Coordinates of C-alpha atoms in Angstrom, one line a residue:
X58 CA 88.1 123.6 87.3
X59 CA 87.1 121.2 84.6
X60 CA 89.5 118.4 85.7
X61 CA 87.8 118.7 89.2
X62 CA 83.9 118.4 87.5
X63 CA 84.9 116.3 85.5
X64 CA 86.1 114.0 88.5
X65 CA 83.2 114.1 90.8
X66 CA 81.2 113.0 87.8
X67 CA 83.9 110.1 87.4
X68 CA 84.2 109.2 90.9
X69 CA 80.0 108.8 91.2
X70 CA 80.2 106.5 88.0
X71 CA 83.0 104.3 89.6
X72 CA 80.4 104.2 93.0
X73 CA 78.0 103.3 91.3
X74 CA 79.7 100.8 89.2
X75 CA 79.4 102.5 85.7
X76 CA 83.3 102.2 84.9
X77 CA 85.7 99.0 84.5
X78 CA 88.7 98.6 86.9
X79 CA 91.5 98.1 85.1
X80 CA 92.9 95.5 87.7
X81 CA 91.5 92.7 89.3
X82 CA 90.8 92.8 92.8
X83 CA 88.8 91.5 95.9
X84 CA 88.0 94.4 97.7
X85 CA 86.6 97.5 95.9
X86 CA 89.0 99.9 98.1
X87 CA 92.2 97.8 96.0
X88 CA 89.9 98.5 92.6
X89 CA 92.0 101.1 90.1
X90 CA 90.5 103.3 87.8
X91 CA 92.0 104.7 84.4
X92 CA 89.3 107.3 82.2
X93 CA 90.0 110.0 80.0
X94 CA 93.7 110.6 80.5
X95 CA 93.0 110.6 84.6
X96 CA 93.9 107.6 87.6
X97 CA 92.0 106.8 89.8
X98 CA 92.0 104.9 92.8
X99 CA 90.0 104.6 96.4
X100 CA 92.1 105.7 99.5
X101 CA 92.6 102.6 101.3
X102 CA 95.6 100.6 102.4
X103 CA 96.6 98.3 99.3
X104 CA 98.8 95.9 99.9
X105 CA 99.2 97.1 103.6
X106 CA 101.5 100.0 102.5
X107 CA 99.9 102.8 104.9
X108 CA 100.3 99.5 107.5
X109 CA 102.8 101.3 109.7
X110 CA 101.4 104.7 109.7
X111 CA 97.6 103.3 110.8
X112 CA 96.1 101.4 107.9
X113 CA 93.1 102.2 106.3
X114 CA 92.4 105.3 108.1
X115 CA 96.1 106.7 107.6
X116 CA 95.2 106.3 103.7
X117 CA 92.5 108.2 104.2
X118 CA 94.4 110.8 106.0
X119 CA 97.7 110.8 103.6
X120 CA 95.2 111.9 100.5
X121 CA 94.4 115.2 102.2
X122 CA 97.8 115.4 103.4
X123 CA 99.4 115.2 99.9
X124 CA 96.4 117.6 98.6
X125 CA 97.7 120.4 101.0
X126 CA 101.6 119.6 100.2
X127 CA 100.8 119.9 96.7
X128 CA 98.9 123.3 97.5
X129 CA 101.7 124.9 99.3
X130 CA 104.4 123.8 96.8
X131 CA 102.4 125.8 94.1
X132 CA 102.4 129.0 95.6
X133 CA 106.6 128.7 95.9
X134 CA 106.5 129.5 92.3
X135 CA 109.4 126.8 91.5
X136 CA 110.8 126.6 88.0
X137 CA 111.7 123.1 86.9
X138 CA 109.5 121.9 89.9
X139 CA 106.0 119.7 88.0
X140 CA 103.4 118.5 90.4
X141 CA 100.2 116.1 89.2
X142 CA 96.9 117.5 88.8
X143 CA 95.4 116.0 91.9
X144 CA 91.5 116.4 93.3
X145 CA 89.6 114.5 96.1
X146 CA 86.2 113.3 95.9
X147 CA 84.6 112.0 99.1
X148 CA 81.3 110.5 98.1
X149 CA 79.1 107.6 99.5
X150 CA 81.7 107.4 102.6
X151 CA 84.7 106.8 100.0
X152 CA 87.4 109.2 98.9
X153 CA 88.4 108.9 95.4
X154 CA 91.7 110.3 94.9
X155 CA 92.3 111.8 90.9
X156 CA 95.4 112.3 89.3
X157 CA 96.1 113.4 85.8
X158 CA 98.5 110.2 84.2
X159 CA 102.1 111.7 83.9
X160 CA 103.7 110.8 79.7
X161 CA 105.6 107.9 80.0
X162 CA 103.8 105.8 83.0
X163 CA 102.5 102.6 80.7
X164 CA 106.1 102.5 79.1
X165 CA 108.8 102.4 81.6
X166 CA 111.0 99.9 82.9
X167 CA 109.5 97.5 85.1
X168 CA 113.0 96.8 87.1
X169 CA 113.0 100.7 88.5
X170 CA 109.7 101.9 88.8
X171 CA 111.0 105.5 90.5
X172 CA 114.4 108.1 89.8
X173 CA 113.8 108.9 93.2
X174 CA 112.8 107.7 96.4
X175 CA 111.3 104.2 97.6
X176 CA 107.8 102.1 96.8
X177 CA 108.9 99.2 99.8
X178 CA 109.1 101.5 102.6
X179 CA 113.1 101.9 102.1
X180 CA 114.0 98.5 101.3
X181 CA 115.2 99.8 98.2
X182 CA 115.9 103.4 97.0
X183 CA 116.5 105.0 94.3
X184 CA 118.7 108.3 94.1
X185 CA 118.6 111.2 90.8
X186 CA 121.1 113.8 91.3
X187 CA 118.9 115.9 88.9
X188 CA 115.6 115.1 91.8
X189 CA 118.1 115.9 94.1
X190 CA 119.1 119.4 93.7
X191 CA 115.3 120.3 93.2
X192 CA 114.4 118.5 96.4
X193 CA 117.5 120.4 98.3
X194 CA 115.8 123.6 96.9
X195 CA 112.4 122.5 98.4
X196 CA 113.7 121.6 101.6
X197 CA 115.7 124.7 102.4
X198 CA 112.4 126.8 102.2
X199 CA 110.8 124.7 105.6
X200 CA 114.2 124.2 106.9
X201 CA 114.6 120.4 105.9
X202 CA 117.5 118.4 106.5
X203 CA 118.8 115.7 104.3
X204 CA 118.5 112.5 106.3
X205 CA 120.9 109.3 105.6
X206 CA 119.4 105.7 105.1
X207 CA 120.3 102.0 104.2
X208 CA 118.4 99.9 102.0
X209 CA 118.5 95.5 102.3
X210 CA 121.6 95.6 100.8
X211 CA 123.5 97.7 103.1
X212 CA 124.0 100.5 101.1
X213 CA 123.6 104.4 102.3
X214 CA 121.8 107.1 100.7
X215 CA 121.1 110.4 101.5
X216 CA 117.2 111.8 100.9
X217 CA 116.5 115.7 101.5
X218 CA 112.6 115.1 101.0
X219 CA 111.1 112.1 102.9
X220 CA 111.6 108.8 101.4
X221 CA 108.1 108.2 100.7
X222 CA 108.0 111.2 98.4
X223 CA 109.2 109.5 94.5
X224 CA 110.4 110.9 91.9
X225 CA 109.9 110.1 88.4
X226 CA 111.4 111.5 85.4
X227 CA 108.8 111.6 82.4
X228 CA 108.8 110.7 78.7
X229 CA 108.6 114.7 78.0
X230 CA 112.0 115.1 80.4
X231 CA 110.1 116.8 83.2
X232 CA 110.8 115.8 86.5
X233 CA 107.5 115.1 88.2
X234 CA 107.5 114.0 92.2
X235 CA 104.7 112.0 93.9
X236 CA 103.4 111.1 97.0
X237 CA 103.9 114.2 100.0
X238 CA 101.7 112.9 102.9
X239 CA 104.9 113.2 104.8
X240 CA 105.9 116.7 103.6
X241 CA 105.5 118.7 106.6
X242 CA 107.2 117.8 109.9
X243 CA 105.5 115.9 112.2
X244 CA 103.4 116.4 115.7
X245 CA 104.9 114.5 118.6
X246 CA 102.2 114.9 120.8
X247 CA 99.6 113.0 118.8
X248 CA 102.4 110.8 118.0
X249 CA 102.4 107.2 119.8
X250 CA 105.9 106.4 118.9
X251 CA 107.4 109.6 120.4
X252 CA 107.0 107.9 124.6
X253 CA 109.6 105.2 123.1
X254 CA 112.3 107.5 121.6
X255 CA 111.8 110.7 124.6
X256 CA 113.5 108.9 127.4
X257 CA 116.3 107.7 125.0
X258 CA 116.5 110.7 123.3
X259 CA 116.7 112.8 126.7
X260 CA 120.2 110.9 127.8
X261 CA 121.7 111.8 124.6
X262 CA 120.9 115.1 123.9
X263 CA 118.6 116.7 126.7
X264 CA 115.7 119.5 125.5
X265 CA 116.3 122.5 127.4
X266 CA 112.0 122.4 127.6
X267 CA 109.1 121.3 129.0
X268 CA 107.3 119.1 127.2
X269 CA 103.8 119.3 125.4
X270 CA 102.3 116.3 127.5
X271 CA 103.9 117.4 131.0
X272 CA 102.7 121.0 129.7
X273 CA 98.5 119.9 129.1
X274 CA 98.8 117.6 132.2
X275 CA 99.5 120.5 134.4
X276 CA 96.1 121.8 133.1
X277 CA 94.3 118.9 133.7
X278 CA 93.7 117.1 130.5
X279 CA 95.8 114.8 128.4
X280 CA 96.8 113.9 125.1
X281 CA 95.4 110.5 123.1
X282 CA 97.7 107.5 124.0
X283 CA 97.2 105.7 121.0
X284 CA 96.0 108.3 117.8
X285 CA 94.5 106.3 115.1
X286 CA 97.2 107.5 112.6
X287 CA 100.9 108.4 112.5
X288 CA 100.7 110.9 109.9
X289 CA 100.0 114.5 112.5
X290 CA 102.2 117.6 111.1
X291 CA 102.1 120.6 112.0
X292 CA 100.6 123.3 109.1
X293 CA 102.5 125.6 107.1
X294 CA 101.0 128.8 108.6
X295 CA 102.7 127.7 111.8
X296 CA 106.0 127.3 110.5
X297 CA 106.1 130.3 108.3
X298 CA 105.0 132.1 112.1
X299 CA 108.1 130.7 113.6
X300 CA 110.4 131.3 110.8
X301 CA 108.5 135.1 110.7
X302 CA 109.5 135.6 114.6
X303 CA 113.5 133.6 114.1
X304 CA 114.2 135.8 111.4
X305 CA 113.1 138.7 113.5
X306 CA 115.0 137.8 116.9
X307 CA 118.4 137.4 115.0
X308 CA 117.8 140.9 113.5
X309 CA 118.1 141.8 117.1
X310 CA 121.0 143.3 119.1
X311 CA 121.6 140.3 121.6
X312 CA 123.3 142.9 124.5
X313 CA 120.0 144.9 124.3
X314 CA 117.7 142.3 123.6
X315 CA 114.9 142.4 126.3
X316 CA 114.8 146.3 125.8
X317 CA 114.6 145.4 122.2
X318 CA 112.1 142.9 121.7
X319 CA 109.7 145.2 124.6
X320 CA 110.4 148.2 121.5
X321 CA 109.6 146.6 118.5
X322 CA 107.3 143.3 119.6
X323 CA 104.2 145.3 120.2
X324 CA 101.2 142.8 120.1
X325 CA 100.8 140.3 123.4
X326 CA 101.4 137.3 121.0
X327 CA 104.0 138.3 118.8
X328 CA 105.8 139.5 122.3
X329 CA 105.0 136.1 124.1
X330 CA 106.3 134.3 121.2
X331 CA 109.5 135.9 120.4
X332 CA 110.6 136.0 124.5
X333 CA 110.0 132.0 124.4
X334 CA 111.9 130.9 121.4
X335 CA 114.8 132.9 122.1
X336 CA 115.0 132.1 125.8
X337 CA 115.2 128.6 124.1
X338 CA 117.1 129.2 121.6
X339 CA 114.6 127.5 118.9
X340 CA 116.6 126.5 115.6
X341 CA 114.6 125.1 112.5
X342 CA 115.4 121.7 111.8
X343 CA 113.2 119.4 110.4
X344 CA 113.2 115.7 109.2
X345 CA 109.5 114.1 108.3
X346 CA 110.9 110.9 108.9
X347 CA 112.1 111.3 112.1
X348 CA 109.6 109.7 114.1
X349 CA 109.8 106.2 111.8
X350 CA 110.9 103.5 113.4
X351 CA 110.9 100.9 110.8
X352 CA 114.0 102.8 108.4
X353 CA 117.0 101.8 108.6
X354 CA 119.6 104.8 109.5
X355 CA 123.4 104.7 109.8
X356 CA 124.9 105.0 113.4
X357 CA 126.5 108.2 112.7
X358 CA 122.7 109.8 111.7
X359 CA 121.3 109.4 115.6
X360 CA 122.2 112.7 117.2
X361 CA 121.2 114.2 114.0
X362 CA 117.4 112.4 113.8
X363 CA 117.0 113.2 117.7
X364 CA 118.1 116.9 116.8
X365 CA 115.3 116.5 114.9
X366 CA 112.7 114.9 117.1
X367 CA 113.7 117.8 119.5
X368 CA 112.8 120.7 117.3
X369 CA 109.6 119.8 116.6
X370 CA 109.1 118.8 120.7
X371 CA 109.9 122.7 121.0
X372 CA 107.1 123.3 118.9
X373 CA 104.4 121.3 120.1
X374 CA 105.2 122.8 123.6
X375 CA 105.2 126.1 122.3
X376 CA 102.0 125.1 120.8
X377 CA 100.2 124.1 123.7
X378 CA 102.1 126.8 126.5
X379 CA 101.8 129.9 124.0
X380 CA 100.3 129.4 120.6
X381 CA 96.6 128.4 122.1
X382 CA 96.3 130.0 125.0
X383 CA 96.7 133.4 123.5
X384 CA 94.7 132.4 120.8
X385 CA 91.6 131.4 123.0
X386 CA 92.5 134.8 125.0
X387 CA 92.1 137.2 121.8
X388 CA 89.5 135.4 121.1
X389 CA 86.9 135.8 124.0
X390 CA 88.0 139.2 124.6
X391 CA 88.0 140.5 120.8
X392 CA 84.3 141.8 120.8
X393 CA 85.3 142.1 117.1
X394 CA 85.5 138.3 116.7
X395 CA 83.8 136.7 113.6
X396 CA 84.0 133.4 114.4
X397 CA 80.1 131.7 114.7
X398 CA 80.2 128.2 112.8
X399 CA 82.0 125.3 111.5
X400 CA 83.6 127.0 108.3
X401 CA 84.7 130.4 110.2
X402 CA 86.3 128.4 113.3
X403 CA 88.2 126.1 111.0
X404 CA 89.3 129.0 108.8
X405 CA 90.4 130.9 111.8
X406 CA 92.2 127.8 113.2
X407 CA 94.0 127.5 110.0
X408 CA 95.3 130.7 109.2
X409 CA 96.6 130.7 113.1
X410 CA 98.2 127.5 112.5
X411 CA 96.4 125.4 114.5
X412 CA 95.4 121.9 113.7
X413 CA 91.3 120.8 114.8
X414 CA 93.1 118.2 116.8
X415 CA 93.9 120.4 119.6
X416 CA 90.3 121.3 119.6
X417 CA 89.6 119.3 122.7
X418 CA 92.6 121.0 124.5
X419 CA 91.1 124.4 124.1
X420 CA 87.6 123.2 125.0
X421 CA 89.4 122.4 127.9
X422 CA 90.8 125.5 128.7
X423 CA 87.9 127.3 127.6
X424 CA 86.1 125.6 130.0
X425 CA 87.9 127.7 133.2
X426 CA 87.4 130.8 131.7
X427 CA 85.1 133.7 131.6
X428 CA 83.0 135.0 129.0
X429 CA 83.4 131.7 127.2
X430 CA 80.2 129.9 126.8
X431 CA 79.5 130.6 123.0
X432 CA 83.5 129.6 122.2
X433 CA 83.0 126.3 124.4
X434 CA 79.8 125.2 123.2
X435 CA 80.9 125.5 119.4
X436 CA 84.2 124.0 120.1
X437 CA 81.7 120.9 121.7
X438 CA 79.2 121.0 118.6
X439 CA 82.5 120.9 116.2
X440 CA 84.0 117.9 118.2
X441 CA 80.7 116.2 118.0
X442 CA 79.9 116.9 113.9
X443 CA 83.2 115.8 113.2
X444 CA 82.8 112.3 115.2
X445 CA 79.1 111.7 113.6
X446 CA 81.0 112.6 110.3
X447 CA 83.4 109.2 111.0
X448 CA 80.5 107.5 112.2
X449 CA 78.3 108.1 108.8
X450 CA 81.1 107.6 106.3
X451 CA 81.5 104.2 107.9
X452 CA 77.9 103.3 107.5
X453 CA 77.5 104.7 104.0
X454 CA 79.8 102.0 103.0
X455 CA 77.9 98.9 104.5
X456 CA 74.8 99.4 102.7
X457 CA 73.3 99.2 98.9
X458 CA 73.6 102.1 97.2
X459 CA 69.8 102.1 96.9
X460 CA 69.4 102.5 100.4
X461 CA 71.4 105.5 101.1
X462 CA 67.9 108.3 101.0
X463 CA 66.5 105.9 103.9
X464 CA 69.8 105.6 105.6
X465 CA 70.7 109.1 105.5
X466 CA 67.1 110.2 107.0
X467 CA 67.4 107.3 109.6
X468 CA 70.5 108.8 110.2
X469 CA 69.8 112.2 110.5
X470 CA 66.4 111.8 112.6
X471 CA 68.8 109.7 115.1
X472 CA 71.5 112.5 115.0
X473 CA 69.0 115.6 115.6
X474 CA 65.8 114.4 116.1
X475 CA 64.1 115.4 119.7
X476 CA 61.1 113.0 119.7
X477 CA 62.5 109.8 121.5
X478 CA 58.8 108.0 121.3
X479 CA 59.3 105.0 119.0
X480 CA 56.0 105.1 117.4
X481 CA 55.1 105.9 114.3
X482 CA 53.7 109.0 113.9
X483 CA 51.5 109.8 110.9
X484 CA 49.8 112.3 109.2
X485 CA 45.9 113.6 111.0
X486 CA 43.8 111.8 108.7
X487 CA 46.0 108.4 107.7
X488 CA 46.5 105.2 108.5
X489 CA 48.8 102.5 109.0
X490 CA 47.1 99.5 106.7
X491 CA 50.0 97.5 106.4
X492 CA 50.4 96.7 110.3
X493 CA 49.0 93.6 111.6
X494 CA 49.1 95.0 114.9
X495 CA 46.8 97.1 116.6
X496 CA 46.8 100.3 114.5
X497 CA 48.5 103.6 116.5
X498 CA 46.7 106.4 116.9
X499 CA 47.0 109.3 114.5
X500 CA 48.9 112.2 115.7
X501 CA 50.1 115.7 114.4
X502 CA 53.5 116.1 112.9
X503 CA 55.6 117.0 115.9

């Protein structure tokens, strides 16, 4: 609690140019900040590391991503496992991320800047047995599997957490690890990348299921070609579902099982679910890097990475076929339904396991049912807030600071005003002395 007031006191200071950089740069997103025993640094793509994954909005993306990583590994209750103190400030269209400084980061060797992991994007990497056996204790909890790569000089390593997650050993021996935007496994359908590997993929080692595009195109809407960002995963309420509903289905006597799973399933979705992973046969393996086409990957590693792209395929489907559908169902026909705003429906979403992408695919399917109005029309307002909110962020970083009050009420009066007359309109009583022009007509606040 104090090392997050105390950063959104920092990060204002640094917006409003009360604080130093402590490097030299020409952009104020490539600016880094170092105050009272904390780093800081604005979320954008500096020196084009996020290039791959989107840019600047991917940065923007991965700081959230690595907040919720960091989050989850937490409540795993780990010995031996030190995270940083991390906290995100969004303010004046920035986000600020904060981390406490880790002992030992102004005195170590400038020739190997990690134990563990890469900085270039795999030309070079770094391997810690010590990092490792920790990491293979992480992984085995979300199903991970270790993944084999070459650097620039040909030689092969074998990661168990992505290779953009480091690992640094600090001056008080702990072993502290960085960077997990690309902790959980990713979202093929709101991946671009995923169209060029799926034909490929399917003459190797065939999915036994349809897919999440063919799935939505059936129902008459389609997925983004081109998402702004490469960085999609799936949440960790999701997966511990599906791991929940595995674990349960090979408890199960496999002679008896459809007698079985109509015993002991009882709710619709728990039912549904169970029936469709077994009929195909899901098995948990996961790889967040499998979708990256720039890494370099022995020959011997294919069928395993496309083992890996098909998992999480049987999980988007299962998504879009299953997971929503039933959700939307419940939903309308729960009279005992609390959702009625932004924060419930985004809370509800969450603890489901859904991701507020897919909110224009349930709109969608909202759209053709009955007793849906008040579900559609939030999901529409939500879609809409959360496109201004892109919109305003942008504009808060074009203008002086001591224009923001005018900008934000010129914003807001354009956003959900309902008097379209562009006149001025002005107090009974006043006028306007400092127009040349013909003075307008007092009228009544409307």
């Amino acid at each position: 609690l104090d090392m997050t007031t105390t950063a959104q006191k920092v990060a204002v200071s640094i917006i409003n140019g009360r604080i130093s950089p402590i490097n030299d740069a020409k952009e104020q997103k490539y600016l880094m900040y170092l105050w009272n025993n904390m780093f800081i640094c604005i979320a954008g793509d500096s020196p084009n590391h996020y290039r791959e994954f989107g840019g600047d909005i991917a940065c923007h993306v991965s700081a959230g991503l690595d907040l919720h990583a960091i989050h989850y590994l937490n409540t795993l209750n780990m010995s031996n496992l030190y995270l940083l103190g991390t906290t995100i400030v969004d303010y004046h269209g920035y986000r600020l991320v904060v981390q406490l400084v880790f002992p030992g980061i102004f005195h170590r060797n400038t020739t190997q800047a990690l134990d563990n992991g890469s900085v270039n994007h795999g030309k070079s990497i770094f391997i810690n047995n010590s990092f490792q056996e920790l990491a293979k204790t992480i992984t085995e909890k979300l199903h991970f599997v270790p993944q084999k790569y070459i650097d620039n000089s040909g030689k092969e390593y074998e990661l168990f957490l992505s290779i953009e997650t480091k690992g640094v050993l600090g001056t008080d021996n702990r072993r502290y690890f960085l960077d997990f935007y690309k902790f959980f496994p990713p979202d093929p359908a709101f991946i671009s990348s995923d169209l060029e590997f799926l034909k490929s993929d399917q003459e190797i080692f065939p999915c036994k299921f349809e897919q999440a595009g063919d799935i939505v195109n059936k129902n008459g809407f389609q997925f983004p070609k081109k998402y702004p960002y490469r960085l999609a995963c799936f949440r960790p309420e999701l997966l511990s579902f599906l791991f929940a509903q595995q674990e349960q289905i090979e408890n199960l006597n496999y002679k008896n099982s459809a007698s079985t799973v109509e015993v002991l399933l009882t709710s619709t979705e728990a039912k549904s679910t169970s029936i469709s992973i077994l009929n195909n046969c899901f098995v948990a393996k996961f790889s967040s890097d499998c979708f990256d086409t720039e890494l370099r990957r022995p020959q011997s590693e294919k069928q395993n990475v496309i083992e890996c792209r098909n998992c999480v395929r049987q999980i988007s489907s299962f998504m879009v076929s299953e997971k929503i559908p039933i959700f939307i169902s419940t939903l309308i026909n729960n009279s005992m339904s609390y959702i009625f705003d932004h924060d419930s429906l985004t809370e509800t979403l969450h603890e489901e396991g859904i991701n507020i992408r897919y909110i224009g695919y349930m709109a969608h399917l909202c759209k053709a049912m009955e007793k849906s109005c008040f579900i559609f029309i939030l999901f529409i307002m939500e879609m809409i807030c959360r496109s201004v909110k892109h919109i305003f962020r942008y504009l808060l970083t074009k203008i002086e600071k001591t224009q923001t009050p005018c900008m934000i009420a010129y914003f807001i009066n354009c956003f959900l005003g309902s008097n379209l007359k562009p006149k001025l309109l002005l107090p009974v009583g006043t006028k306007n002395k400092y127009s040349k022009a013909k003075q307008i007509k007092s009228t009544p606040y409307q």
